[in-house]
PDB file of C-alpha atoms in Angstrom:
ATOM      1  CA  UNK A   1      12.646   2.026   6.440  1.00 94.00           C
ATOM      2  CA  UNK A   2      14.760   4.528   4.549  1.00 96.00           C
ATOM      3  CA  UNK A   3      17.386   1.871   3.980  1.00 96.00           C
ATOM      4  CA  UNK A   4      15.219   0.086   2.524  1.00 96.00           C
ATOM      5  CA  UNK A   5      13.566   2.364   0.166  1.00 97.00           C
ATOM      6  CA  UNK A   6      17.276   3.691  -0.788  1.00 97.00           C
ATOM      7  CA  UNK A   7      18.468   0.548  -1.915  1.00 96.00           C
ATOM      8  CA  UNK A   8      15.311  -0.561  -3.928  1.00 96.00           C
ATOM      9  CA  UNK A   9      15.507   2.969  -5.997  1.00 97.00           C
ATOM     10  CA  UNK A  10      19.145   2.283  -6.098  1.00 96.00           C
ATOM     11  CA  UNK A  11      18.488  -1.186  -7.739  1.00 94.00           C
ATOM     12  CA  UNK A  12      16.130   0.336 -10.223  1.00 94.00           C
ATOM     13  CA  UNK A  13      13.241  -1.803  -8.442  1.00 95.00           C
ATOM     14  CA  UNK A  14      10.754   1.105  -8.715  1.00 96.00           C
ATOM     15  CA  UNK A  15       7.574  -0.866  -8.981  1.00 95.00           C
ATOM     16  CA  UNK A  16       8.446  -2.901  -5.906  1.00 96.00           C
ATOM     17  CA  UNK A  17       9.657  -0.472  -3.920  1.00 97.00           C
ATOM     18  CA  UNK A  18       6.458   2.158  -4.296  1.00 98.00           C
ATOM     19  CA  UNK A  19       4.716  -1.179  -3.427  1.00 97.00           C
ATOM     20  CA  UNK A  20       6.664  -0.985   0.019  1.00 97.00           C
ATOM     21  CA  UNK A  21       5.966   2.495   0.695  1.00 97.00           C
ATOM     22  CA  UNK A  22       2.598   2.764  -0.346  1.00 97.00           C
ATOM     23  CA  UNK A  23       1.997  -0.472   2.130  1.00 95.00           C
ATOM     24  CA  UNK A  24       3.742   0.917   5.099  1.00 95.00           C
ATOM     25  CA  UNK A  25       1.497   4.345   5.093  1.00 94.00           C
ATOM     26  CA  UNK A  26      -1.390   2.407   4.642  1.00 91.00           C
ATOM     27  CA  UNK A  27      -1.654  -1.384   5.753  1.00 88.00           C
ATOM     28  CA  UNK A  28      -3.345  -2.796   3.185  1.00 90.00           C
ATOM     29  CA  UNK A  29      -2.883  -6.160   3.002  1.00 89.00           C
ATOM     30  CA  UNK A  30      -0.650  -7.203  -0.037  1.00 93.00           C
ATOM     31  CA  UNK A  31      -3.275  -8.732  -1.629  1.00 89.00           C
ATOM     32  CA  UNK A  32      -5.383  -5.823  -2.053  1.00 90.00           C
ATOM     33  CA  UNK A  33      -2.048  -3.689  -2.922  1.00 94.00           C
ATOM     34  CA  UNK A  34      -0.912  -5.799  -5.774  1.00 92.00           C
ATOM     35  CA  UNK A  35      -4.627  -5.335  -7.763  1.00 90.00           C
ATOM     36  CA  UNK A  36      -4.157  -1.523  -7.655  1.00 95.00           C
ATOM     37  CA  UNK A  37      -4.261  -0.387 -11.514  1.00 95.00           C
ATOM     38  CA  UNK A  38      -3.316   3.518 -11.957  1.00 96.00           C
ATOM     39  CA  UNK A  39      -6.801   4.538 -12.526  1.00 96.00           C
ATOM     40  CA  UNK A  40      -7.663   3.291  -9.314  1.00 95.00           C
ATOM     41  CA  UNK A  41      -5.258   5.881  -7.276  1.00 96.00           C
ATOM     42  CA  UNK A  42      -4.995   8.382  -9.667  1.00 97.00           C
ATOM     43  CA  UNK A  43      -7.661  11.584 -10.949  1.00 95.00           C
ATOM     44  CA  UNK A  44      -7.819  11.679 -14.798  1.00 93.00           C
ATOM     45  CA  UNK A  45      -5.883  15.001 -13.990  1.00 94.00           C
ATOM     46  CA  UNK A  46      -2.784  12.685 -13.457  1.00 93.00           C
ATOM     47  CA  UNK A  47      -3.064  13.948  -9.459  1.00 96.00           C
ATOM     48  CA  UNK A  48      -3.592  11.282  -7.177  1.00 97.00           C
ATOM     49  CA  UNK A  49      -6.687  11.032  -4.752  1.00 96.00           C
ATOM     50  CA  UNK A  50      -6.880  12.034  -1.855  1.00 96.00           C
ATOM     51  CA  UNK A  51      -7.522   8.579  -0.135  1.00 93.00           C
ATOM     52  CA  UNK A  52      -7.669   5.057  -1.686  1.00 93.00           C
ATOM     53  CA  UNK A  53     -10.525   2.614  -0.347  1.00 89.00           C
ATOM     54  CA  UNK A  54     -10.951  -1.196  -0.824  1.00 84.00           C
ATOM     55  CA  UNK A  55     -13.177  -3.949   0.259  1.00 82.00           C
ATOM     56  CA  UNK A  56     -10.383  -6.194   2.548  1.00 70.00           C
ATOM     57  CA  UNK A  57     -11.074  -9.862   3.487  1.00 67.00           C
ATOM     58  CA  UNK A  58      -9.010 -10.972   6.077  1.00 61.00           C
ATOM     59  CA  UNK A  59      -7.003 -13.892   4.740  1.00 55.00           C
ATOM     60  CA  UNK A  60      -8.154 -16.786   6.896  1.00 55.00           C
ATOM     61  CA  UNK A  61     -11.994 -15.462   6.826  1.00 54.00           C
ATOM     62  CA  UNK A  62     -13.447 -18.623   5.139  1.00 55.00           C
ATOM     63  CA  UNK A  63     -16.704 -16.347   4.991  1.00 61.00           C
ATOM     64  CA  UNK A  64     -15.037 -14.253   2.413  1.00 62.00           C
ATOM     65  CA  UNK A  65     -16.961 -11.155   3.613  1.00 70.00           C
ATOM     66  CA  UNK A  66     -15.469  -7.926   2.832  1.00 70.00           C
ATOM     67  CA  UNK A  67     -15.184  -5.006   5.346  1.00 74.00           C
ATOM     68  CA  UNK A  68     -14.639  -1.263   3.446  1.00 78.00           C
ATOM     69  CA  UNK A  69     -11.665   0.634   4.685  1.00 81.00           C
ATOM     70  CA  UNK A  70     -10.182   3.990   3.563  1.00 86.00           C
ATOM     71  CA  UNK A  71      -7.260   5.393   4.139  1.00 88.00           C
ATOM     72  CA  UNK A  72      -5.836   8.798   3.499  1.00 92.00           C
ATOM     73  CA  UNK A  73      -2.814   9.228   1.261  1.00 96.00           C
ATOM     74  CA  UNK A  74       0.068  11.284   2.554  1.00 96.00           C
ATOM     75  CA  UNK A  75       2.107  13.609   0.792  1.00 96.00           C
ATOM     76  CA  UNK A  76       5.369  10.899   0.744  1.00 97.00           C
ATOM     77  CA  UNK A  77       2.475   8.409  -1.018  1.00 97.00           C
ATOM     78  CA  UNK A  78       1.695  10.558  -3.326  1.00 97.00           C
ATOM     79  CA  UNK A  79       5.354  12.006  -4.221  1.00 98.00           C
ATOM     80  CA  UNK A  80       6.122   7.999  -4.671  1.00 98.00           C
ATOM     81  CA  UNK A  81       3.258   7.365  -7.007  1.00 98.00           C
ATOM     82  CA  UNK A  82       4.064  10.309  -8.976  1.00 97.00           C
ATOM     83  CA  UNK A  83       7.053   9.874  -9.585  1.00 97.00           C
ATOM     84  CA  UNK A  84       6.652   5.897 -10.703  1.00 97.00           C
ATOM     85  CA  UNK A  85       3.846   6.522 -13.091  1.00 96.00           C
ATOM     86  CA  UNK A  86       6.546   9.178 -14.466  1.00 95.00           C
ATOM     87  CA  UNK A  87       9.453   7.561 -14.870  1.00 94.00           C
ATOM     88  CA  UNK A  88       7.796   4.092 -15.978  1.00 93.00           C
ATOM     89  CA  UNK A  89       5.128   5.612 -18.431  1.00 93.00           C
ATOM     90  CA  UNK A  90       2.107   3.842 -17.062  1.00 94.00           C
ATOM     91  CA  UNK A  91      -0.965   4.355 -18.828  1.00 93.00           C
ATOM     92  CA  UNK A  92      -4.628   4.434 -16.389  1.00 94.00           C
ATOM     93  CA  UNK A  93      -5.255   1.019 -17.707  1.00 93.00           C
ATOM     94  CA  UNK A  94      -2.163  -0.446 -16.244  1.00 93.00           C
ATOM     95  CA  UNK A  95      -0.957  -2.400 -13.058  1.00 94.00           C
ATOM     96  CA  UNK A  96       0.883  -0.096 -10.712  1.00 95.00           C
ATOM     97  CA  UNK A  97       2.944  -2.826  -9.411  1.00 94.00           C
ATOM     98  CA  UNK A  98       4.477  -5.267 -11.547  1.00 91.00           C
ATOM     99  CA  UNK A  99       7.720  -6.666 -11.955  1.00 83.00           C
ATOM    100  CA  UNK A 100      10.658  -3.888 -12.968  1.00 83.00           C
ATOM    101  CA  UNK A 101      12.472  -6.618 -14.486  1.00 75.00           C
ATOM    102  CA  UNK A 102      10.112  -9.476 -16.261  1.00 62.00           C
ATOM    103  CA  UNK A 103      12.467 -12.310 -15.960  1.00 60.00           C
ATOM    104  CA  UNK A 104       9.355 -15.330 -15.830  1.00 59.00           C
ATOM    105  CA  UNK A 105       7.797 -16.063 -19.389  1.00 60.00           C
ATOM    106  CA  UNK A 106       4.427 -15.785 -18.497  1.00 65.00           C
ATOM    107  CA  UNK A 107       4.114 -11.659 -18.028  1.00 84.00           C
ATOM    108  CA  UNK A 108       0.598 -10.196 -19.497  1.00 86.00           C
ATOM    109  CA  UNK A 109      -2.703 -11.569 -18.466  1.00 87.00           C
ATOM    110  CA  UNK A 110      -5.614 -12.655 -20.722  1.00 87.00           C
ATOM    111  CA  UNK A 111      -8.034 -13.056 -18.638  1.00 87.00           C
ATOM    112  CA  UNK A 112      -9.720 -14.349 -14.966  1.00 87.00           C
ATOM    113  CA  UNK A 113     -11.673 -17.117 -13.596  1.00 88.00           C
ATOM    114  CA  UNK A 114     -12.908 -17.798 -10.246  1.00 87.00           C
ATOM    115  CA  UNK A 115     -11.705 -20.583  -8.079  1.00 86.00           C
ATOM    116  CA  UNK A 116     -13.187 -22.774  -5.929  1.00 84.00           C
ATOM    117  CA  UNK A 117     -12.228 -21.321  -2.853  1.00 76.00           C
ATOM    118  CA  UNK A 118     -14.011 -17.714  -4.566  1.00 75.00           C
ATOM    119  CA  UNK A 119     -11.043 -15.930  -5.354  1.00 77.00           C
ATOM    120  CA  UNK A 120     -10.105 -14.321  -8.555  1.00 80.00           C
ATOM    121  CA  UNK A 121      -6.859 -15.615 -10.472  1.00 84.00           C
ATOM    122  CA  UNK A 122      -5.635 -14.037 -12.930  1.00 85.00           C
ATOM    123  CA  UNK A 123      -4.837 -16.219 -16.065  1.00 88.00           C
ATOM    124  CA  UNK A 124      -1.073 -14.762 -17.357  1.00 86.00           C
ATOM    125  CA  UNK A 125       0.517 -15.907 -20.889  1.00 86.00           C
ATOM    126  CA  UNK A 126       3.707 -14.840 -22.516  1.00 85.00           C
ATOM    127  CA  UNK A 127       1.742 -13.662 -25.654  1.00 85.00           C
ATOM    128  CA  UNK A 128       1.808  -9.588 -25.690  1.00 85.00           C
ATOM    129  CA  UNK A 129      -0.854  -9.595 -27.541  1.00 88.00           C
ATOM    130  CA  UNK A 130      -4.713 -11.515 -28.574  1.00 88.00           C
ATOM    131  CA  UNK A 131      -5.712 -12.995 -31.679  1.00 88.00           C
ATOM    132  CA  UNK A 132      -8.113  -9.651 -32.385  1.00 90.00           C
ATOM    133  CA  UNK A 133      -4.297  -7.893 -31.990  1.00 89.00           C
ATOM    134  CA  UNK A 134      -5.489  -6.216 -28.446  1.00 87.00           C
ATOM    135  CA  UNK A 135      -2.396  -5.410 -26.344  1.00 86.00           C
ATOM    136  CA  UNK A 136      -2.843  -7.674 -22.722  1.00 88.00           C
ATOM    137  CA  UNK A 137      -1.402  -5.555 -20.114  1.00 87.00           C
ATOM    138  CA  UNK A 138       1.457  -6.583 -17.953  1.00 88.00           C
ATOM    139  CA  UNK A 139       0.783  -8.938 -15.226  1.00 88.00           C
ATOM    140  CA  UNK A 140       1.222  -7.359 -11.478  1.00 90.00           C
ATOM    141  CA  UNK A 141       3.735  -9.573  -9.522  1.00 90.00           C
ATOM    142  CA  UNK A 142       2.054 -11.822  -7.192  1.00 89.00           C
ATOM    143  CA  UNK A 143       2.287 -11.527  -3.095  1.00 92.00           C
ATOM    144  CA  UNK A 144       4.690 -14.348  -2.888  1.00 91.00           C
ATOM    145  CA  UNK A 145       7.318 -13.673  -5.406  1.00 91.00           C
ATOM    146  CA  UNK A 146       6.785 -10.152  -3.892  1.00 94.00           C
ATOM    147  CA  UNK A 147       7.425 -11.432  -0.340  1.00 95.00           C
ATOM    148  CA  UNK A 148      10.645 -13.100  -1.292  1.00 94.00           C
ATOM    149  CA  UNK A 149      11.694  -9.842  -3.200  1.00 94.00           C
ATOM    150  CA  UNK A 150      11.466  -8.109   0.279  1.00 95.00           C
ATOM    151  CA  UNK A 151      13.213 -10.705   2.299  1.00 95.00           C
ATOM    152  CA  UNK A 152      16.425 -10.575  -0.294  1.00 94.00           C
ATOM    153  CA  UNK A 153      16.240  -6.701   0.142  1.00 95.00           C
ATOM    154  CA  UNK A 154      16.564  -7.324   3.885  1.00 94.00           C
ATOM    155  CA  UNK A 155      19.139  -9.701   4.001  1.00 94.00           C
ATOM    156  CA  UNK A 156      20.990  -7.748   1.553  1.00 95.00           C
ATOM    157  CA  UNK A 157      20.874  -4.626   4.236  1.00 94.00           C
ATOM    158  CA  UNK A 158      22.108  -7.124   6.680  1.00 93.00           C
ATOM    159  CA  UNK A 159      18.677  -7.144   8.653  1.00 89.00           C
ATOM    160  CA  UNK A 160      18.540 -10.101  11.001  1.00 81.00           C
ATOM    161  CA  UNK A 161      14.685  -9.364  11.599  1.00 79.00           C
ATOM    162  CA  UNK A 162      11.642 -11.796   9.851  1.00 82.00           C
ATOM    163  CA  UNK A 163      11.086  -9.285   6.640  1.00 89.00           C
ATOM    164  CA  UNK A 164       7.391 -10.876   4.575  1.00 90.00           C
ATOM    165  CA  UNK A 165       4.637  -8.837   2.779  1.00 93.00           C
ATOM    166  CA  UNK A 166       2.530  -8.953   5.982  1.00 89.00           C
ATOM    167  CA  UNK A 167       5.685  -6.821   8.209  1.00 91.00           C
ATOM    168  CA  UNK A 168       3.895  -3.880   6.039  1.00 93.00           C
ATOM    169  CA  UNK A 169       0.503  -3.977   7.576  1.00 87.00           C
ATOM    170  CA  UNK A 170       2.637  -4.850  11.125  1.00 86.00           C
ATOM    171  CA  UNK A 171       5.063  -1.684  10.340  1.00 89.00           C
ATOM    172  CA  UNK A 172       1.835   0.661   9.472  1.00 87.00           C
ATOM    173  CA  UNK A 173       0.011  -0.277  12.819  1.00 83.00           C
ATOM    174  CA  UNK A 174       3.207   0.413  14.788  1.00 81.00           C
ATOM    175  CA  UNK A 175       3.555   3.587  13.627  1.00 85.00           C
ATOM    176  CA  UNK A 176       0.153   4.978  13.765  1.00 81.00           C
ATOM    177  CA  UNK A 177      -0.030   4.379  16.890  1.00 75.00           C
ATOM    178  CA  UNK A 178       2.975   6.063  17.944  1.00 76.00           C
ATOM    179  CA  UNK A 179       2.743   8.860  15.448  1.00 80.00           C
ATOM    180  CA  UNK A 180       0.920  12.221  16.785  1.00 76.00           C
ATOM    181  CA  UNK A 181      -0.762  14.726  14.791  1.00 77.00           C
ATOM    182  CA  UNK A 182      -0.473  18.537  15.160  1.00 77.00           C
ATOM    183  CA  UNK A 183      -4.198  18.622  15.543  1.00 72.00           C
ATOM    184  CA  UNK A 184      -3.795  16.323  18.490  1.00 73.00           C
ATOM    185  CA  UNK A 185      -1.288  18.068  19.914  1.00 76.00           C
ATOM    186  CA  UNK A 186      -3.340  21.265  19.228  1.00 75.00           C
ATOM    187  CA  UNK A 187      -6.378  20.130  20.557  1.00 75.00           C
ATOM    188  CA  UNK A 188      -4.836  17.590  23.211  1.00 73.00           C
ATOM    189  CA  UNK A 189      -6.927  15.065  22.041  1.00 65.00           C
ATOM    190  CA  UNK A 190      -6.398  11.843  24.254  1.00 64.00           C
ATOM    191  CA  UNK A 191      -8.717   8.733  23.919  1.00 57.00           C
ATOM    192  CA  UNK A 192      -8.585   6.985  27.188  1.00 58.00           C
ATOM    193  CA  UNK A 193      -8.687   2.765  26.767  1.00 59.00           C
ATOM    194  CA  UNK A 194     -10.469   2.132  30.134  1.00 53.00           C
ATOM    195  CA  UNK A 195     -13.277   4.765  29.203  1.00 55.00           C
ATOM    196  CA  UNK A 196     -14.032   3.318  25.982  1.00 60.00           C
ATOM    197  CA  UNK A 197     -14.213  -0.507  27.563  1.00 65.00           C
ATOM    198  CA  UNK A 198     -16.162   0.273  29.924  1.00 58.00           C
ATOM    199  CA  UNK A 199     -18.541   2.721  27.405  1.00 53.00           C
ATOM    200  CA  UNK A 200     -18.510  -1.043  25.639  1.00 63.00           C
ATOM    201  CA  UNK A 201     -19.457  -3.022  28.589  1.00 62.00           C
ATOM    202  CA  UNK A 202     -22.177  -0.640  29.844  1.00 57.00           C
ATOM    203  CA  UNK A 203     -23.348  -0.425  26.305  1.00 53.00           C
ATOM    204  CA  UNK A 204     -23.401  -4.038  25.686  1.00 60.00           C
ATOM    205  CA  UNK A 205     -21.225  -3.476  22.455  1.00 61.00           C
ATOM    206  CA  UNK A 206     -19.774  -6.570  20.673  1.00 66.00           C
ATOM    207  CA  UNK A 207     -16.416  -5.210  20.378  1.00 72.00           C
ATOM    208  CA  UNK A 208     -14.393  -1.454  21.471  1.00 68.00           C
ATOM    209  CA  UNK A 209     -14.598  -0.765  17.623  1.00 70.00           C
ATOM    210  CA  UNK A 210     -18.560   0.018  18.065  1.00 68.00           C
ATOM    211  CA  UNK A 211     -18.391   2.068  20.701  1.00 63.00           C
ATOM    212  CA  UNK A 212     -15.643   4.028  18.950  1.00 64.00           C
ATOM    213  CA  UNK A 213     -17.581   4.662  15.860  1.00 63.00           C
ATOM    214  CA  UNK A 214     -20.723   5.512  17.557  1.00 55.00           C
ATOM    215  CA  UNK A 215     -20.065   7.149  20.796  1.00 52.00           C
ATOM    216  CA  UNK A 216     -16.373   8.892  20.276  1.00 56.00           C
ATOM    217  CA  UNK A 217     -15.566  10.923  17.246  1.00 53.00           C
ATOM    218  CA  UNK A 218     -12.097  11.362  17.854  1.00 56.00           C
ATOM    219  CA  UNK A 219     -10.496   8.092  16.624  1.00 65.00           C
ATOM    220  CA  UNK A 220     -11.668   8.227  12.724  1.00 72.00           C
ATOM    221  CA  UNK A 221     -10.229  12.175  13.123  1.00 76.00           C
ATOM    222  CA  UNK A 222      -7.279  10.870  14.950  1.00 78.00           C
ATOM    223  CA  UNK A 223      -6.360   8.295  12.830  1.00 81.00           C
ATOM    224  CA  UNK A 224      -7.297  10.186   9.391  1.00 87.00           C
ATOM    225  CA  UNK A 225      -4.907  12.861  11.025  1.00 87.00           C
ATOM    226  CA  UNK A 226      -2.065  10.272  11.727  1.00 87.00           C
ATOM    227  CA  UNK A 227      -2.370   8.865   8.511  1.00 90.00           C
ATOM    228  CA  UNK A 228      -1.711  12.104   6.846  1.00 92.00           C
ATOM    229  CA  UNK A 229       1.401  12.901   9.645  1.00 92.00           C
ATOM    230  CA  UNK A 230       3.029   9.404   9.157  1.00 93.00           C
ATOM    231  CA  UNK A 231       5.101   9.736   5.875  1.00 95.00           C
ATOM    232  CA  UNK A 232       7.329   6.670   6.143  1.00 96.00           C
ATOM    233  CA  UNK A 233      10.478   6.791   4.205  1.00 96.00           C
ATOM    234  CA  UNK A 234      10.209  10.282   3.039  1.00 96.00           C
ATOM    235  CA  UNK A 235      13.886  11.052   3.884  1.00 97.00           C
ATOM    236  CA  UNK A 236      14.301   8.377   1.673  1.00 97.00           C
ATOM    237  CA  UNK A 237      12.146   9.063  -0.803  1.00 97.00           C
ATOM    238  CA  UNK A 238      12.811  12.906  -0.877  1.00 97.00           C
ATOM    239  CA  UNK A 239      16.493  12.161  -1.783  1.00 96.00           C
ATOM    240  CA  UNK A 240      16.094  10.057  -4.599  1.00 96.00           C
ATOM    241  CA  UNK A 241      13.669  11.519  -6.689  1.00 96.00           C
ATOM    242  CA  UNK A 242      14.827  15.230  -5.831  1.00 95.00           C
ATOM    243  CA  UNK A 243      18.255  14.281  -6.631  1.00 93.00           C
ATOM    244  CA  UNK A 244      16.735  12.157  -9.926  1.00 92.00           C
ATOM    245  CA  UNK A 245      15.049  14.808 -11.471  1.00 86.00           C
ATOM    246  CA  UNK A 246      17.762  17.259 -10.965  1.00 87.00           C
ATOM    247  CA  UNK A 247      20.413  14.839 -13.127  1.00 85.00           C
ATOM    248  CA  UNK A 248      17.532  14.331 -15.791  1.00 81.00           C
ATOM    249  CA  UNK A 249      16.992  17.776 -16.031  1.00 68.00           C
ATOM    250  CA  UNK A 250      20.819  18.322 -16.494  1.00 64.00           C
ATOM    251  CA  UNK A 251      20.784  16.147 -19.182  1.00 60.00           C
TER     252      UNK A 251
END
């Protein structure tokens, strides 16, 4: 994960690489990570919230019906976001993640329309700006030019491993659940699998995830907790911008 993160600062790739971290920590899917404007993360005191939620539809749901999720930001997050917004002079209005480099002509969007599977496209142009003279604002990079970003970022680490959009969501859950807060440790909070199936059988729940949320509190504390202890790549991210604001300052 640091690796990673060192090289894409190192490129200068810092739109695509806050887009890593801020997927890792969280496990949005990259559809719902790519949509994120600044406003949408960040107080109008330039601080950013405490916790980012969306409305996530699972990719092969044909029903299209979306389930809310939150999830708390850590203090890596946060230092990430902060310092992108800073050093690329995004305004609230903006796409946090677009391309650092806009190499394909078609780069501001003009507008959306609904398909006919229900999802919203965007509708990019290479004009910067509208007849009226309205500035369009630069288009966010889509998942899969994004997911072949990541895979050359791999490769060029010499990672053998698969490397898409979706290892994100796979690193997040991987680490969450081996990731243990001090208030766990504190409390020795333990949530036993076998007691919660069978609270679901005896119950006659459809699923474990109702008998969580209804008969044990720990796991939304627990995870909220984890969440917060995670911070993926702050080595990483701790060195670079430390070490860039110091040389800007110098100079």
């Amino acid at each position: 994960i640091n690796r990673m993160i060192t090289k894409g600062y190192e490129n200068g790739d810092y739109c695509k690489i806050t887009r890593f971290i801020l997927g890792i920590n969280t496990g949005f899917r990259d559809s719902d990570l790519r949509n994120i404007k600044v406003k949408d993360i960040f107080k109008s005191d330039g601080t950013v919230k405490e916790f980012y939620a969306v409305n996530e539809v699972k990719t092969r749901d044909t029903r299209k019906i979306p389930k809310p999720r939150i999830v708390y930001l850590n203090g890596t997050v946060k230092k990430a976001l902060k310092f992108l917004v800073s050093v690329t002079g995004k305004r609230p209005q903006d796409y946090l993640f677009t391309a650092d480099r806009q190499k394909h002509r078609r780069k501001y969007i003009e507008g959306f329309y609904v398909n006919e599977s229900g999802e919203t496209v965007a509708i990019k142009t290479e004009e910067k700006f509208a007849e009226d003279g309205t500035e369009y604002i630069q288009a966010f990079m889509e998942t899969g030019e994004y997911g072949v970003y990541l895979k050359k970022l791999a490769r060029s680490l010499g990672m053998e491993e698969h490397c898409s959009t979706h290892c994100m969501r796979q690193t997040y859950g991987f680490w969450l659940r081996h990731t243990k807060s001090q208030w766990e440790l504190y409390n020795n909070v333990a949530v036993d699998d076998e007691d919660i199936d069978l609270l679901s059988f005896a119950f006659g729940h459809s699923s474990r995830r109702v008998t969580e949320t209804h008969y044990n509190r720990a796991p939304a504390r627990v995870i909220k907790e984890r969440e917060l202890e995670m911070n993926l790549g702050k080595e990483a991210v701790d060195n670079f911008v430390d070490n860039f604001l110091i040389e800007n300052v110098r100079k």
